[in-house]
Short mmCIF file of C-alpha atoms in Angstrom, two decimals:
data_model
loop_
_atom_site.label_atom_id
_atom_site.label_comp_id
_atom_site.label_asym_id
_atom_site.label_seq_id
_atom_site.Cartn_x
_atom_site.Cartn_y
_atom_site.Cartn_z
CA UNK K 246 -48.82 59.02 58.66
CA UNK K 247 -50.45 62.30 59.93
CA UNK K 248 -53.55 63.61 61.68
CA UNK K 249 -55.60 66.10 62.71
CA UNK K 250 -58.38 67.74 64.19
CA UNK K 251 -62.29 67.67 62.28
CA UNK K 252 -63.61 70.34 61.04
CA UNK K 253 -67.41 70.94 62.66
CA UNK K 254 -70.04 71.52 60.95
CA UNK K 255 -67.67 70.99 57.61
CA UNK K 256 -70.13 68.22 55.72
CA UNK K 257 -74.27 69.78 55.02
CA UNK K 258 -76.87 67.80 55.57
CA UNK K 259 -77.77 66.89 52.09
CA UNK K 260 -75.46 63.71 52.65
CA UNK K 261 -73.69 63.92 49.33
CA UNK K 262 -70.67 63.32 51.26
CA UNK K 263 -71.75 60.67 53.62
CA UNK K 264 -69.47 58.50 55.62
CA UNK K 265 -66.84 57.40 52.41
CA UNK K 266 -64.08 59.57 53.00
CA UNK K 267 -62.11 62.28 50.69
CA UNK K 268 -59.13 61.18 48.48
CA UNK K 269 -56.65 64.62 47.72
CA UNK K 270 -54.20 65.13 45.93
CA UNK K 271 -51.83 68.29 45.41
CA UNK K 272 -49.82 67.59 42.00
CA UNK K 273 -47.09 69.40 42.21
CA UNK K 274 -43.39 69.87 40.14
CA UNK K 275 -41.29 67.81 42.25
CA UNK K 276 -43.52 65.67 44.23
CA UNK K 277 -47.05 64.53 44.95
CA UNK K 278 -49.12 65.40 48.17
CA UNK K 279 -51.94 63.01 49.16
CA UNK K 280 -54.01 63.18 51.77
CA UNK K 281 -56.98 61.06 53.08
CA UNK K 282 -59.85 62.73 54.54
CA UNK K 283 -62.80 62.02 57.07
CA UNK K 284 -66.45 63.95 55.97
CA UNK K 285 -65.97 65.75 58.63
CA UNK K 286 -62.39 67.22 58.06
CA UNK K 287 -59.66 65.26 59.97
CA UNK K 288 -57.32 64.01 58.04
CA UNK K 289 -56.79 60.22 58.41
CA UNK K 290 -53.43 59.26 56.13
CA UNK K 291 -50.98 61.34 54.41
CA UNK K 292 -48.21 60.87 52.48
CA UNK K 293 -45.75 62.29 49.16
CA UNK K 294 -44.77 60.21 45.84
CA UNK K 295 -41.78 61.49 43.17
CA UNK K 296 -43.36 63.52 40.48
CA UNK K 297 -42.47 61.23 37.11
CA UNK K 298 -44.49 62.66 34.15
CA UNK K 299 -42.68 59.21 32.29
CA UNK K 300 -44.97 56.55 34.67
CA UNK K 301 -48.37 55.52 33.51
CA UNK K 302 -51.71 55.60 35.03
CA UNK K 303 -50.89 52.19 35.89
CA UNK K 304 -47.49 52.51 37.72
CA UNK K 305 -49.17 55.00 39.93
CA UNK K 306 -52.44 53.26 40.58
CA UNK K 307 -50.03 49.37 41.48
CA UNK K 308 -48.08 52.86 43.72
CA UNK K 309 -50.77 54.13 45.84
CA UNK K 310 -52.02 51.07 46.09
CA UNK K 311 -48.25 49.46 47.78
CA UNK K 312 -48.59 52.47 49.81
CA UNK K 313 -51.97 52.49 51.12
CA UNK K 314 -51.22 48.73 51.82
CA UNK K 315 -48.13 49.70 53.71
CA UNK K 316 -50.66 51.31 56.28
CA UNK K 317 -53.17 49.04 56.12
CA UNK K 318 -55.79 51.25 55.05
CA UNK K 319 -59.07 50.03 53.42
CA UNK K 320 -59.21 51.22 49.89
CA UNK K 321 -63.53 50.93 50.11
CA UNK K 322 -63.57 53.88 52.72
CA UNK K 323 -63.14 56.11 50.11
CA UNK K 324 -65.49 57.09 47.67
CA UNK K 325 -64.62 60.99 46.57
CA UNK K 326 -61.43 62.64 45.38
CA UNK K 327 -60.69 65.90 44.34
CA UNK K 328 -56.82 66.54 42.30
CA UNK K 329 -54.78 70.09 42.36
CA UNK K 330 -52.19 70.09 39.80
CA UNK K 331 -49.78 72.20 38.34
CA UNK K 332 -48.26 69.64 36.15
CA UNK K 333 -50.86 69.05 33.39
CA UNK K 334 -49.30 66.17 31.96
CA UNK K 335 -49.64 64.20 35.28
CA UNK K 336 -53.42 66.16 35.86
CA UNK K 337 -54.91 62.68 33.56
CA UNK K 338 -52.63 60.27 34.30
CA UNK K 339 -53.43 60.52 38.00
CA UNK K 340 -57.14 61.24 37.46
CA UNK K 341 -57.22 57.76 36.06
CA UNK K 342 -54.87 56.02 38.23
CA UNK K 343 -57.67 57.21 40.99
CA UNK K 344 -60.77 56.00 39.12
CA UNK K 345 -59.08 52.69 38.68
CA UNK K 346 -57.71 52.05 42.51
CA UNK K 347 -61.25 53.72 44.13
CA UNK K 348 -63.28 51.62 41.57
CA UNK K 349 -64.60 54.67 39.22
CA UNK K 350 -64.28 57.17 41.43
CA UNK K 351 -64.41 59.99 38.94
CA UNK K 352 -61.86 63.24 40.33
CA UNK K 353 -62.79 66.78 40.70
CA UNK K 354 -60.04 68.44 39.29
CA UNK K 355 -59.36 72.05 40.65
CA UNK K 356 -59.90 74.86 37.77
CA UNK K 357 -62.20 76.97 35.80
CA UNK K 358 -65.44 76.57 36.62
CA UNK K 359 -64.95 74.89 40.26
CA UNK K 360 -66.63 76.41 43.24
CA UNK K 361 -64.32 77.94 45.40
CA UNK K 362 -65.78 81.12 47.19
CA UNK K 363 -62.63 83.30 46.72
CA UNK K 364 -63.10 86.93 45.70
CA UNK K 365 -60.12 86.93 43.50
CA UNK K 366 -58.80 89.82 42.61
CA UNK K 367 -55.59 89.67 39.83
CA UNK K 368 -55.99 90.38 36.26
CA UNK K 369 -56.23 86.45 34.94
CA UNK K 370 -57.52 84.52 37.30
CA UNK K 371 -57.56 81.54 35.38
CA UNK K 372 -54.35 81.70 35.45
CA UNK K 373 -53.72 81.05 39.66
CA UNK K 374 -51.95 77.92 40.11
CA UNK K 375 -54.34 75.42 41.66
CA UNK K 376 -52.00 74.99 44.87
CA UNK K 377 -52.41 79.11 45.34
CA UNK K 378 -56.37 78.43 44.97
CA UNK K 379 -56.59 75.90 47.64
CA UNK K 380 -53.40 77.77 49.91
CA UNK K 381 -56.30 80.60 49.87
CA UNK K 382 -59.22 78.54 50.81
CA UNK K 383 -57.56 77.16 53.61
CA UNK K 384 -55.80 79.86 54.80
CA UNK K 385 -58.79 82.13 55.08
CA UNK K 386 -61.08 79.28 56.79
CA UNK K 387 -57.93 79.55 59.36
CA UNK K 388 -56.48 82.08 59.62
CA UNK K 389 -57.57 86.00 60.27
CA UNK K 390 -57.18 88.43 57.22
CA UNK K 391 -55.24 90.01 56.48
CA UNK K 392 -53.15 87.17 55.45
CA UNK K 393 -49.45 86.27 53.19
CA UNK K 394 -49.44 82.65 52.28
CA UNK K 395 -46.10 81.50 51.30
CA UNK K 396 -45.52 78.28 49.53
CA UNK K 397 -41.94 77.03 49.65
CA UNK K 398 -42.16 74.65 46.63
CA UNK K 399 -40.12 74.18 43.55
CA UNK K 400 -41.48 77.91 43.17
CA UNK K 401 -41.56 80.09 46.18
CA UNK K 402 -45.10 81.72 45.82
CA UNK K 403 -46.10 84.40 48.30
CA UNK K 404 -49.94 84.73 48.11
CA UNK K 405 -51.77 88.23 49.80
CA UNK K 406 -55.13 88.29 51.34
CA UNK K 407 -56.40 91.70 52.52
CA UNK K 408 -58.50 92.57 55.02
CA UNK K 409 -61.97 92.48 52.58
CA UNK K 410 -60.65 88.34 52.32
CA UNK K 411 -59.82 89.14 48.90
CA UNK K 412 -57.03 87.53 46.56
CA UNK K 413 -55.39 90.48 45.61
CA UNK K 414 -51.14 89.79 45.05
CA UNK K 415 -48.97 87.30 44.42
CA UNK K 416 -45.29 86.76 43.69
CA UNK K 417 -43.08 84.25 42.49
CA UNK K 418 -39.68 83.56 42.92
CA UNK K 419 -37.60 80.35 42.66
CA UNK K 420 -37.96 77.99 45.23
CA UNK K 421 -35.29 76.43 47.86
CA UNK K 422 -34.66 73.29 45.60
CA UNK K 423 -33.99 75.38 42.50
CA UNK K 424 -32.02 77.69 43.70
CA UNK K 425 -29.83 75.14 44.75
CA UNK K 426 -30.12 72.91 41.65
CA UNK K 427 -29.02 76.28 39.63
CA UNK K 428 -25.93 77.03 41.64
CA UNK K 429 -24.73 73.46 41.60
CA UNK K 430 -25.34 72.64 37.91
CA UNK K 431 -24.09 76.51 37.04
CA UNK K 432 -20.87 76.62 39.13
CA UNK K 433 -18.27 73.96 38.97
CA UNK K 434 -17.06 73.79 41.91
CA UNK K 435 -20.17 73.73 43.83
CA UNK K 436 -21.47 70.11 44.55
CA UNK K 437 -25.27 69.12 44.91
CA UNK K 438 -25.99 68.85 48.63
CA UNK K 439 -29.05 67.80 50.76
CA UNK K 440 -30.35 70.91 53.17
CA UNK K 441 -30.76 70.76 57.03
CA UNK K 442 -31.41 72.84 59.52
CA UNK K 443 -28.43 75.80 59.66
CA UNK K 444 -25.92 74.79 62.78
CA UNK K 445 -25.02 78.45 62.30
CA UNK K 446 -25.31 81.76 60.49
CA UNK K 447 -22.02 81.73 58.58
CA UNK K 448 -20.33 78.80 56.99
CA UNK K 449 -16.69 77.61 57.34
CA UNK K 450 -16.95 75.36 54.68
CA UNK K 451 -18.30 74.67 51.01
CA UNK K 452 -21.40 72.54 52.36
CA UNK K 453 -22.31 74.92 55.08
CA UNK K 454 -21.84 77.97 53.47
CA UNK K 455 -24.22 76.76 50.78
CA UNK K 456 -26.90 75.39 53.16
CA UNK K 457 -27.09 78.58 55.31
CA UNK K 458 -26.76 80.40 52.12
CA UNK K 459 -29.69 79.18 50.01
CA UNK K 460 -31.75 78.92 53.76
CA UNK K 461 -30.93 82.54 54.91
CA UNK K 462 -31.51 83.80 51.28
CA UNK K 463 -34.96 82.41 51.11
CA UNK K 464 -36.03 83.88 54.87
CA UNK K 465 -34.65 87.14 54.09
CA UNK K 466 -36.99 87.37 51.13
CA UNK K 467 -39.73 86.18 52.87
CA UNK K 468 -39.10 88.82 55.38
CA UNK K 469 -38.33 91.61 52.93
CA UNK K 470 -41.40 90.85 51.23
CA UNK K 471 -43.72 91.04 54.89
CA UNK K 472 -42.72 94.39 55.39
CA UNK K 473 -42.86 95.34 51.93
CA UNK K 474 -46.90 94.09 51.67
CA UNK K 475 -46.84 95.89 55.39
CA UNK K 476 -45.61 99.36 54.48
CA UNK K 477 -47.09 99.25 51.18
CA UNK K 478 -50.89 98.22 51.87
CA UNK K 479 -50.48 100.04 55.65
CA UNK K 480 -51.25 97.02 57.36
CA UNK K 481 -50.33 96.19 61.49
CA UNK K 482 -51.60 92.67 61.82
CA UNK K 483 -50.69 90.25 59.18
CA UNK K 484 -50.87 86.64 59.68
CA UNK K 485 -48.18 84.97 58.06
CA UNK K 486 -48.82 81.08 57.13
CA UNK K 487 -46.07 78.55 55.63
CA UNK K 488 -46.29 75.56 53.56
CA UNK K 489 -44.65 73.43 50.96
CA UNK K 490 -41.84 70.99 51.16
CA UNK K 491 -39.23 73.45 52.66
CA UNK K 492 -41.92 75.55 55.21
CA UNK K 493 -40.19 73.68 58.17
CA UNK K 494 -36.74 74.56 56.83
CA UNK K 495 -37.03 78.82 56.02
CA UNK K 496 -40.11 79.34 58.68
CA UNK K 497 -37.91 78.92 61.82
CA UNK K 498 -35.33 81.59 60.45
CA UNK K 499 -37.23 84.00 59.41
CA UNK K 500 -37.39 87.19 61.72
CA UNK K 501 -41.02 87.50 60.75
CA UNK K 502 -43.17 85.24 63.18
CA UNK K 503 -44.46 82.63 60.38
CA UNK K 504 -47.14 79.70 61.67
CA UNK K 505 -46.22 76.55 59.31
CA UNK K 506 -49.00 74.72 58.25
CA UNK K 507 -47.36 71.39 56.31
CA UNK K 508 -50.82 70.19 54.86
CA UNK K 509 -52.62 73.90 54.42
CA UNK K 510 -53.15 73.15 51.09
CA UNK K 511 -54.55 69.67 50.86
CA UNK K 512 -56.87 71.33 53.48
CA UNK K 513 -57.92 73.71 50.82
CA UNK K 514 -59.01 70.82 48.34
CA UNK K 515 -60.62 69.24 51.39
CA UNK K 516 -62.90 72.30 51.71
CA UNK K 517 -63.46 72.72 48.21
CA UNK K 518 -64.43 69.20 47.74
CA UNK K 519 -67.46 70.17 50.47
CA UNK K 520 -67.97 73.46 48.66
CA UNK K 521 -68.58 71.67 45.66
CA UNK K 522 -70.79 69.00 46.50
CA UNK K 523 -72.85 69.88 48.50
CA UNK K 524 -73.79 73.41 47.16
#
């Protein structure tokens, strides 16, 4: 269970979000993100499901439910949700596992059309990942531009804000998990291991090697990329943010001072929610 602090000033007067609180949810290829949030921004309950695109609306409405129970929390407190997903097939199954546990609550569902108050600046941007649409929101409500977002995921996506607060760049490499996955499935002799924090810089054995390997691989290209996006775009200050599954992992090695943020971007469907309902 997590908290944090409220956002002031977050909720307009027009009380379409009144005291029910804000169900989100960040759909994403290897797991599911929820978080539980207050009108005015603090965020009450969090927790992460398995991505199966096999379960039914129903397995995952009788498993939010177990896990809401587990904490005791009130299902009536909330009365709005709002879904990011990158996994279509899951994008209705969830939807409806939501309107049945919050008794019709109908989701808002990140996309085309949705109010989001980015200047977006990339040739399709119907084609931004939800998750890189609320990373943005957030990150520019909290952060000071220019800003790299980078999302350590199943995909590694490095997101640039410039000065202007503008979406202008973003890459995509594979993530921490597949690059791992790939090497053990590719290479015979390489067995599937579970990360930690590097003891050391160099391995002395099979396990280690591959754990500071895939780790140090993924900071140095998180810190070749910072000075790339500095040298090329002539920019001093940059604030760097982290999030995703593996932020807490690759943040602490990289040379590049990176702030980790573990719930930026269920922050960013938080404000969109407001944006969107009260506009």
């Amino acid at each position: 269970m997590s908290c944090e602090t409220a956002d002031r000033g977050a909720v307009s007067s027009s009380g379409k979000v009144n005291e029910s609180m804000i169900f989100a949810a960040d759909i994403g290829n290897s797991s599911i993100s929820v978080g539980i949030y207050t009108p005015e921004g603090a965020l009450a309950l969090s927790f992460k499901l398995s991505c199966d695109r096999a379960k039914s609306e129903d397995e995952y409405a009788v498993m939010l439910k177990n896990i809401f129970d587990i904490y005791a929390f009130d299902l009536k407190l909330v009365r709005h949700a709002i879904i990011a997903s990158v996994v279509p097939s899951l994008t209705f199954v969830i939807s409806v596992a939501v309107q049945k546990l919050f008794k019709g609550t109908k989701p808002l569902v990140v996309g085309p059309g949705i109010k989001t108050s980015l200047d977006i600046k990339v040739d399709h941007p119907s084609e931004l990942g939800a998750d890189i649409v609320a990373n943005a929101v957030a990150a520019i409500k909290r952060f000071p531009a220019p800003i790299a977002i980078v999302d350590l995921g199943t995909a590694t996506t490095l997101t640039v804000i410039n000065a202007k607060k503008q979406l202008t760049d973003v890459f995509i490499y594979p993530g921490v998990q597949s690059s791992l996955r790939a090497v053990s499935h590719d290479a015979a002799e390489l067995p599937q291991i579970a990360l930690s924090e590097p003891k050391a810089f160099a391995g002395k054995n099979t396990a280690v090697s591959m754990n500071a390997g895939i780790l140090y691989a993924n900071a140095f290209a998180v810190d070749g990329f910072i000075k790339k996006i500095k040298t090329t775009y002539q920019i001093e200050n940059l604030s760097v943010v982290a999030t995703g599954g593996m932020a807490e992992l690759v943040a602490p090695i990289c040379e590049t001072p990176v702030t980790v943020r573990k719930h930026l971007t269920l922050k960013g469907l938080y404000y969109i929610y407001i944006k969107n309902s009260t506009n």
